[in-house]
Amino acid sequence: MAVPQPVGFYDVTNPATRDFVWSAVRRNYYDLGVRVWWLDACEPEIQPGHHGNLSFHAGPGAQVAGIYPRDNARLFADGMARAAAETGRPEDGETVLLCRSAWAGQQKYPAAVWPGDIGPTWEALRQQVRAGLSIAMAGIPWWTTDIGGFHGGDVRDEAYGELVVRWFQFGAFCPLFRLHGYREPRPEVGWNGTGGPNEIWSYGEAAYEMIKDVVLLRERLRPYLHTHLDQASETGLPAMRPLLVDFPHDKTAWTTEDEFMFGSDILVAPVLHPGARSRDVYLPEGATWTEAWTGGEGGQTITVDAPLDRIPLFLRNGAALPIASEGA
């Protein structure tokens, strides 16, 4: 049976093919000023997904298909570096590659990764926390997620609105912060197709006020975030990282999957279940912790309030950061 396939793929492992593709990209995009790239479907997204049916320059698909996203990013990074060398403008070689997938060694290139077309569910949100921490430990410090999930979700559904608010709260403490999704109602797929509304004001007035506060919080933390993203680019230490990175001697830190450090000073404990208005938080040994919103202090494991408009955050060793807005 024929399978509709709206995209085509090239042999990314063939150097001559990469040169040919880059020549077209350079002529039609780079030379016109484009410097940042969204590299979608770079698994590759073949249908049916049987890599054993493929043959690459580097070898049988069953053996080498996994390197596709890495060498796809390599094409753009190497091409831009060569172009910048030719023009004598090093800044023209700087880029960010938003990649839907990654492979070992991709940290060599300026790849920011997101997890692809995930569902609009609480389980998907919980998975994003683990996935972001896993990819950080794999050596890629640039991570983001489709806030609200990609496929589906109806902005008129109040229950879905709760998920979106909680997802925004988590997203604000990812290295990259982005809203992206194909919402209901869905039209017929086509070149001009678009899903339902997906702006931050699309989810109703109450949700909008909470989402807006999250966006403003992210903006207040921009200098702090930039410091840690600079550190990530220089040393590889990810801004979003498991507790075990900062607290290697704390055994519980090694098994905690639903909290993380955001830089050196903020412990983030996202709310990951519907209807939850409190949650247990583990505070690692070796630091003093202050609840960012109230100034309260606690022991190693505490239960904190988490109303819908608040994500539990803890500041390490008295760090002074602009969590609450002035007058809040």
CSV table of C-alpha atoms in Angstrom, one decimal:
chain,number,residue,atom,x,y,z
A,1,MET,CA,0.0,0.0,0.0
A,2,ALA,CA,1.3,3.4,-0.9
A,3,VAL,CA,2.1,5.6,2.1
A,4,PRO,CA,1.9,9.4,1.7
A,5,GLN,CA,5.3,10.9,2.3
A,6,PRO,CA,5.5,14.7,2.1
A,7,VAL,CA,9.2,14.9,2.7
A,8,GLY,CA,12.3,13.4,1.2
A,9,PHE,CA,15.6,12.4,2.7
A,10,TYR,CA,19.2,12.4,1.4
A,11,ASP,CA,22.2,10.2,2.4
A,12,VAL,CA,23.6,12.4,5.2
A,13,THR,CA,26.6,10.1,5.6
A,14,ASN,CA,27.9,10.9,2.1
A,15,PRO,CA,30.3,13.9,2.2
A,16,ALA,CA,29.6,14.7,-1.5
A,17,THR,CA,25.9,14.7,-0.7
A,18,ARG,CA,26.3,17.0,2.3
A,19,ASP,CA,28.3,19.4,0.1
A,20,PHE,CA,25.6,19.4,-2.6
A,21,VAL,CA,22.8,20.0,-0.1
A,22,TRP,CA,24.8,22.8,1.6
A,23,SER,CA,25.4,24.4,-1.7
A,24,ALA,CA,21.6,24.7,-2.2
A,25,VAL,CA,21.0,25.8,1.3
A,26,ARG,CA,23.7,28.4,1.1
A,27,ARG,CA,22.5,29.8,-2.2
A,28,ASN,CA,18.8,30.0,-1.2
A,29,TYR,CA,19.0,30.8,2.5
A,30,TYR,CA,22.5,31.6,4.0
A,31,ASP,CA,23.5,34.0,1.3
A,32,LEU,CA,20.2,35.8,1.9
A,33,GLY,CA,21.0,36.3,5.6
A,34,VAL,CA,19.5,33.2,7.3
A,35,ARG,CA,21.7,32.1,10.2
A,36,VAL,CA,19.5,30.0,12.5
A,37,TRP,CA,18.0,26.6,11.4
A,38,TRP,CA,15.1,24.4,12.4
A,39,LEU,CA,16.1,20.9,11.5
A,40,ASP,CA,12.8,18.9,11.7
A,41,ALA,CA,12.2,15.2,11.0
A,42,CYS,CA,15.9,14.4,11.2
A,43,GLU,CA,15.6,10.9,12.6
A,44,PRO,CA,15.0,10.3,9.6
A,45,GLU,CA,11.2,10.2,9.6
A,46,ILE,CA,10.7,7.5,7.0
A,47,GLN,CA,7.4,5.7,6.5
A,48,PRO,CA,7.4,2.8,7.2
A,49,GLY,CA,10.1,3.2,9.8
A,50,HIS,CA,12.2,0.2,9.0
A,51,HIS,CA,15.8,1.4,8.8
A,52,GLY,CA,16.9,-2.1,7.8
A,53,ASN,CA,15.4,-1.4,4.4
A,54,LEU,CA,17.9,1.5,3.9
A,55,SER,CA,21.4,1.6,2.6
A,56,PHE,CA,23.8,4.5,3.4
A,57,HIS,CA,27.2,5.6,2.2
A,58,ALA,CA,28.4,4.7,5.6
A,59,GLY,CA,26.8,1.2,5.7
A,60,PRO,CA,23.5,-0.7,6.2
A,61,GLY,CA,20.7,1.4,7.6
A,62,ALA,CA,20.2,-1.0,10.5
A,63,GLN,CA,23.8,-0.2,11.6
A,64,VAL,CA,24.2,3.5,10.9
A,65,ALA,CA,20.8,5.2,10.5
A,66,GLY,CA,21.0,6.4,14.1
A,67,ILE,CA,23.7,8.9,13.2
A,68,TYR,CA,21.4,10.7,10.8
A,69,PRO,CA,20.5,13.7,13.1
A,70,ARG,CA,24.2,14.2,14.1
A,71,ASP,CA,25.5,14.4,10.5
A,72,ASN,CA,22.5,16.5,9.5
A,73,ALA,CA,23.5,19.0,12.1
A,74,ARG,CA,27.1,18.6,11.0
A,75,LEU,CA,26.2,19.7,7.5
A,76,PHE,CA,24.9,23.0,8.7
A,77,ALA,CA,27.6,23.7,11.2
A,78,ASP,CA,30.4,22.8,8.9
A,79,GLY,CA,28.9,24.6,6.0
A,80,MET,CA,28.5,27.8,8.0
A,81,ALA,CA,32.0,27.6,9.3
A,82,ARG,CA,33.4,27.3,5.8
A,83,ALA,CA,31.2,30.1,4.5
A,84,ALA,CA,32.3,32.4,7.4
A,85,ALA,CA,36.0,31.5,6.7
A,86,GLU,CA,35.5,32.5,3.1
A,87,THR,CA,34.0,35.8,3.9
A,88,GLY,CA,36.4,36.6,6.7
A,89,ARG,CA,33.5,37.2,9.2
A,90,PRO,CA,33.6,34.7,12.0
A,91,GLU,CA,30.3,35.9,13.4
A,92,ASP,CA,28.6,34.5,10.2
A,93,GLY,CA,29.5,31.0,11.4
A,94,GLU,CA,27.6,31.3,14.6
A,95,THR,CA,24.3,29.5,14.8
A,96,VAL,CA,21.8,27.5,16.8
A,97,LEU,CA,20.3,24.3,15.2
A,98,LEU,CA,16.9,23.4,16.6
A,99,CYS,CA,17.0,19.6,16.1
A,100,ARG,CA,14.1,17.1,16.6
A,101,SER,CA,16.5,14.4,17.6
A,102,ALA,CA,20.2,13.8,18.4
A,103,TRP,CA,22.9,11.2,18.5
A,104,ALA,CA,26.2,10.7,20.2
A,105,GLY,CA,28.7,13.4,19.3
A,106,GLN,CA,26.0,16.0,18.3
A,107,GLN,CA,27.2,18.2,21.2
A,108,LYS,CA,30.1,19.0,19.0
A,109,TYR,CA,27.7,21.1,16.9
A,110,PRO,CA,25.4,23.9,18.2
A,111,ALA,CA,22.4,21.6,18.5
A,112,ALA,CA,19.4,22.5,20.6
A,113,VAL,CA,17.1,19.5,20.9
A,114,TRP,CA,13.4,19.1,21.4
A,115,PRO,CA,11.6,15.7,21.7
A,116,GLY,CA,9.4,15.9,18.7
A,117,ASP,CA,5.6,15.5,18.3
A,118,ILE,CA,4.6,14.5,21.8
A,119,GLY,CA,1.0,14.2,23.0
A,120,PRO,CA,-0.9,16.7,25.1
A,121,THR,CA,-1.0,14.6,28.3
A,122,TRP,CA,0.3,14.7,31.8
A,123,GLU,CA,2.3,11.6,31.2
A,124,ALA,CA,4.0,13.3,28.3
A,125,LEU,CA,4.8,16.3,30.6
A,126,ARG,CA,6.3,13.9,33.2
A,127,GLN,CA,8.4,12.3,30.4
A,128,GLN,CA,9.8,15.7,29.4
A,129,VAL,CA,11.4,16.2,32.8
A,130,ARG,CA,13.2,12.9,32.5
A,131,ALA,CA,14.1,13.4,28.9
A,132,GLY,CA,15.6,16.9,29.5
A,133,LEU,CA,17.7,15.6,32.4
A,134,SER,CA,18.8,12.6,30.4
A,135,ILE,CA,20.0,14.6,27.4
A,136,ALA,CA,21.8,17.0,29.6
A,137,MET,CA,23.7,14.1,31.1
A,138,ALA,CA,24.4,12.9,27.6
A,139,GLY,CA,26.4,16.0,26.9
A,140,ILE,CA,23.9,18.2,25.1
A,141,PRO,CA,23.0,21.2,27.3
A,142,TRP,CA,20.4,22.9,25.0
A,143,TRP,CA,17.0,21.4,25.5
A,144,THR,CA,13.4,22.5,25.0
A,145,THR,CA,9.9,21.0,24.7
A,146,ASP,CA,6.6,21.7,22.9
A,147,ILE,CA,4.7,23.4,25.7
A,148,GLY,CA,1.3,21.7,25.8
A,149,GLY,CA,2.4,18.9,23.6
A,150,PHE,CA,2.3,19.0,19.9
A,151,HIS,CA,-0.5,16.8,18.6
A,152,GLY,CA,-3.9,17.8,19.9
A,153,GLY,CA,-5.3,19.7,22.9
A,154,ASP,CA,-8.3,21.9,22.8
A,155,VAL,CA,-7.9,25.5,24.2
A,156,ARG,CA,-11.6,25.5,25.1
A,157,ASP,CA,-11.1,22.5,27.5
A,158,GLU,CA,-10.5,23.8,31.1
A,159,ALA,CA,-8.7,20.6,32.1
A,160,TYR,CA,-6.3,21.0,29.2
A,161,GLY,CA,-5.8,24.6,30.2
A,162,GLU,CA,-4.5,23.4,33.6
A,163,LEU,CA,-2.0,21.1,31.9
A,164,VAL,CA,-0.8,24.0,29.7
A,165,VAL,CA,-0.3,26.3,32.7
A,166,ARG,CA,1.8,23.6,34.5
A,167,TRP,CA,3.7,22.9,31.3
A,168,PHE,CA,4.5,26.6,31.0
A,169,GLN,CA,5.8,26.6,34.5
A,170,PHE,CA,8.1,23.7,33.7
A,171,GLY,CA,9.1,25.2,30.3
A,172,ALA,CA,10.3,28.5,31.9
A,173,PHE,CA,13.0,26.5,33.6
A,174,CYS,CA,14.2,24.7,30.4
A,175,PRO,CA,17.3,26.1,28.6
A,176,LEU,CA,15.0,27.2,25.7
A,177,PHE,CA,11.4,28.3,26.3
A,178,ARG,CA,8.9,27.8,23.6
A,179,LEU,CA,5.2,27.3,22.8
A,180,HIS,CA,4.5,25.0,19.8
A,181,GLY,CA,1.6,22.7,19.0
A,182,TYR,CA,-1.1,21.7,16.5
A,183,ARG,CA,-4.3,22.3,18.4
A,184,GLU,CA,-7.9,21.2,17.9
A,185,PRO,CA,-9.9,21.6,15.8
A,186,ARG,CA,-7.8,20.2,13.0
A,187,PRO,CA,-8.4,20.9,9.4
A,188,GLU,CA,-7.5,18.6,6.5
A,189,VAL,CA,-3.7,18.4,6.3
A,190,GLY,CA,-2.3,20.6,3.5
A,191,TRP,CA,0.4,23.2,2.8
A,192,ASN,CA,-1.8,25.9,4.2
A,193,GLY,CA,-3.2,23.8,7.1
A,194,THR,CA,-3.2,25.1,10.6
A,195,GLY,CA,-4.5,23.9,13.9
A,196,GLY,CA,-6.6,25.7,16.4
A,197,PRO,CA,-5.4,28.8,18.2
A,198,ASN,CA,-2.3,28.4,20.4
A,199,GLU,CA,-1.3,31.9,21.6
A,200,ILE,CA,-0.8,32.5,25.3
A,201,TRP,CA,-4.1,34.4,25.4
A,202,SER,CA,-6.0,31.5,23.7
A,203,TYR,CA,-6.7,29.6,26.9
A,204,GLY,CA,-9.0,32.0,28.7
A,205,GLU,CA,-8.4,35.0,30.9
A,206,ALA,CA,-7.5,33.1,34.1
A,207,ALA,CA,-5.0,30.9,32.3
A,208,TYR,CA,-3.6,33.9,30.4
A,209,GLU,CA,-2.8,35.8,33.7
A,210,MET,CA,-0.9,32.8,35.0
A,211,ILE,CA,0.9,32.2,31.8
A,212,LYS,CA,1.8,35.9,31.5
A,213,ASP,CA,3.3,35.8,35.0
A,214,VAL,CA,5.4,32.8,34.0
A,215,VAL,CA,6.7,34.6,30.9
A,216,LEU,CA,7.6,37.7,33.0
A,217,LEU,CA,9.4,35.5,35.5
A,218,ARG,CA,11.4,34.0,32.7
A,219,GLU,CA,12.3,37.5,31.5
A,220,ARG,CA,13.4,38.6,35.0
A,221,LEU,CA,15.7,35.5,35.2
A,222,ARG,CA,17.2,36.3,31.8
A,223,PRO,CA,20.6,37.6,33.2
A,224,TYR,CA,20.9,34.6,35.5
A,225,LEU,CA,20.0,32.2,32.7
A,226,HIS,CA,22.5,33.8,30.3
A,227,THR,CA,25.3,33.4,32.8
A,228,HIS,CA,24.6,29.6,33.0
A,229,LEU,CA,24.1,29.2,29.2
A,230,ASP,CA,27.5,30.9,28.7
A,231,GLN,CA,28.9,28.4,31.2
A,232,ALA,CA,27.3,25.6,29.3
A,233,SER,CA,28.8,26.7,26.0
A,234,GLU,CA,32.3,27.0,27.6
A,235,THR,CA,32.4,23.9,29.8
A,236,GLY,CA,29.4,21.7,28.9
A,237,LEU,CA,27.8,22.0,32.3
A,238,PRO,CA,24.1,22.1,31.5
A,239,ALA,CA,21.8,24.8,33.0
A,240,MET,CA,19.0,22.3,33.5
A,241,ARG,CA,20.6,19.3,35.3
A,242,PRO,CA,19.8,16.4,37.7
A,243,LEU,CA,20.3,17.0,41.4
A,244,LEU,CA,23.1,14.5,41.4
A,245,VAL,CA,25.4,16.9,39.4
A,246,ASP,CA,25.5,19.4,42.2
A,247,PHE,CA,25.0,16.9,45.1
A,248,PRO,CA,27.0,13.8,44.1
A,249,HIS,CA,27.4,12.6,47.7
A,250,ASP,CA,23.6,12.6,48.3
A,251,LYS,CA,22.3,9.1,47.5
A,252,THR,CA,18.7,10.3,47.1
A,253,ALA,CA,19.8,13.0,44.6
A,254,TRP,CA,20.8,10.1,42.3
A,255,THR,CA,17.3,8.7,42.2
A,256,THR,CA,15.2,11.9,42.1
A,257,GLU,CA,13.6,12.2,38.6
A,258,ASP,CA,11.0,14.9,39.1
A,259,GLU,CA,13.1,17.8,40.4
A,260,PHE,CA,16.2,19.5,38.9
A,261,MET,CA,18.6,22.3,39.3
A,262,PHE,CA,18.3,25.3,37.1
A,263,GLY,CA,21.7,26.7,37.3
A,264,SER,CA,23.6,26.7,40.6
A,265,ASP,CA,21.0,28.4,42.7
A,266,ILE,CA,17.4,27.3,41.9
A,267,LEU,CA,15.9,23.9,42.6
A,268,VAL,CA,12.8,23.4,40.5
A,269,ALA,CA,10.0,21.0,41.5
A,270,PRO,CA,7.4,21.1,38.7
A,271,VAL,CA,3.8,20.0,39.4
A,272,LEU,CA,3.2,17.0,37.1
A,273,HIS,CA,-0.2,15.6,38.0
A,274,PRO,CA,-3.7,17.0,37.4
A,275,GLY,CA,-5.5,18.7,40.2
A,276,ALA,CA,-2.4,18.7,42.5
A,277,ARG,CA,-2.1,21.8,44.6
A,278,SER,CA,0.8,20.6,46.7
A,279,ARG,CA,3.7,18.3,46.3
A,280,ASP,CA,6.5,16.6,48.2
A,281,VAL,CA,10.0,18.1,47.5
A,282,TYR,CA,13.3,16.6,48.3
A,283,LEU,CA,16.0,19.1,49.3
A,284,PRO,CA,19.5,17.7,48.9
A,285,GLU,CA,22.0,17.6,51.7
A,286,GLY,CA,24.9,20.0,51.7
A,287,ALA,CA,22.9,23.3,51.3
A,288,THR,CA,20.4,25.4,53.0
A,289,TRP,CA,17.1,25.9,51.1
A,290,THR,CA,14.7,28.8,51.1
A,291,GLU,CA,11.2,28.6,49.5
A,292,ALA,CA,11.4,31.2,46.8
A,293,TRP,CA,7.8,32.5,47.0
A,294,THR,CA,7.3,32.6,50.8
A,295,GLY,CA,10.8,32.7,52.3
A,296,GLY,CA,10.1,29.6,54.3
A,297,GLU,CA,12.8,27.0,55.1
A,298,GLY,CA,12.4,23.3,55.4
A,299,GLY,CA,14.1,20.0,56.1
A,300,GLN,CA,15.1,17.4,53.6
A,301,THR,CA,11.7,16.3,52.4
A,302,ILE,CA,8.8,18.7,52.8
A,303,THR,CA,5.3,19.1,51.4
A,304,VAL,CA,4.8,22.5,49.9
A,305,ASP,CA,1.8,24.3,48.6
A,306,ALA,CA,1.5,24.5,44.8
A,307,PRO,CA,-1.6,26.5,43.8
A,308,LEU,CA,-2.1,26.6,40.1
A,309,ASP,CA,-0.4,29.9,39.7
A,310,ARG,CA,2.8,28.8,41.4
A,311,ILE,CA,5.6,26.3,40.7
A,312,PRO,CA,7.6,25.2,43.8
A,313,LEU,CA,11.1,26.8,43.6
A,314,PHE,CA,13.8,26.7,46.2
A,315,LEU,CA,16.9,29.0,46.4
A,316,ARG,CA,20.2,27.6,47.5
A,317,ASN,CA,22.2,29.1,50.3
A,318,GLY,CA,20.3,32.4,50.4
A,319,ALA,CA,20.6,33.3,46.7
A,320,ALA,CA,18.9,36.5,45.9
A,321,LEU,CA,17.0,36.2,42.6
A,322,PRO,CA,14.0,38.1,41.2
A,323,ILE,CA,11.4,35.3,41.5
A,324,ALA,CA,8.5,37.3,42.6
A,325,SER,CA,7.7,40.5,40.8
A,326,GLU,CA,7.9,43.9,42.6
A,327,GLY,CA,4.9,44.4,44.8
A,328,ALA,CA,3.9,40.7,44.7
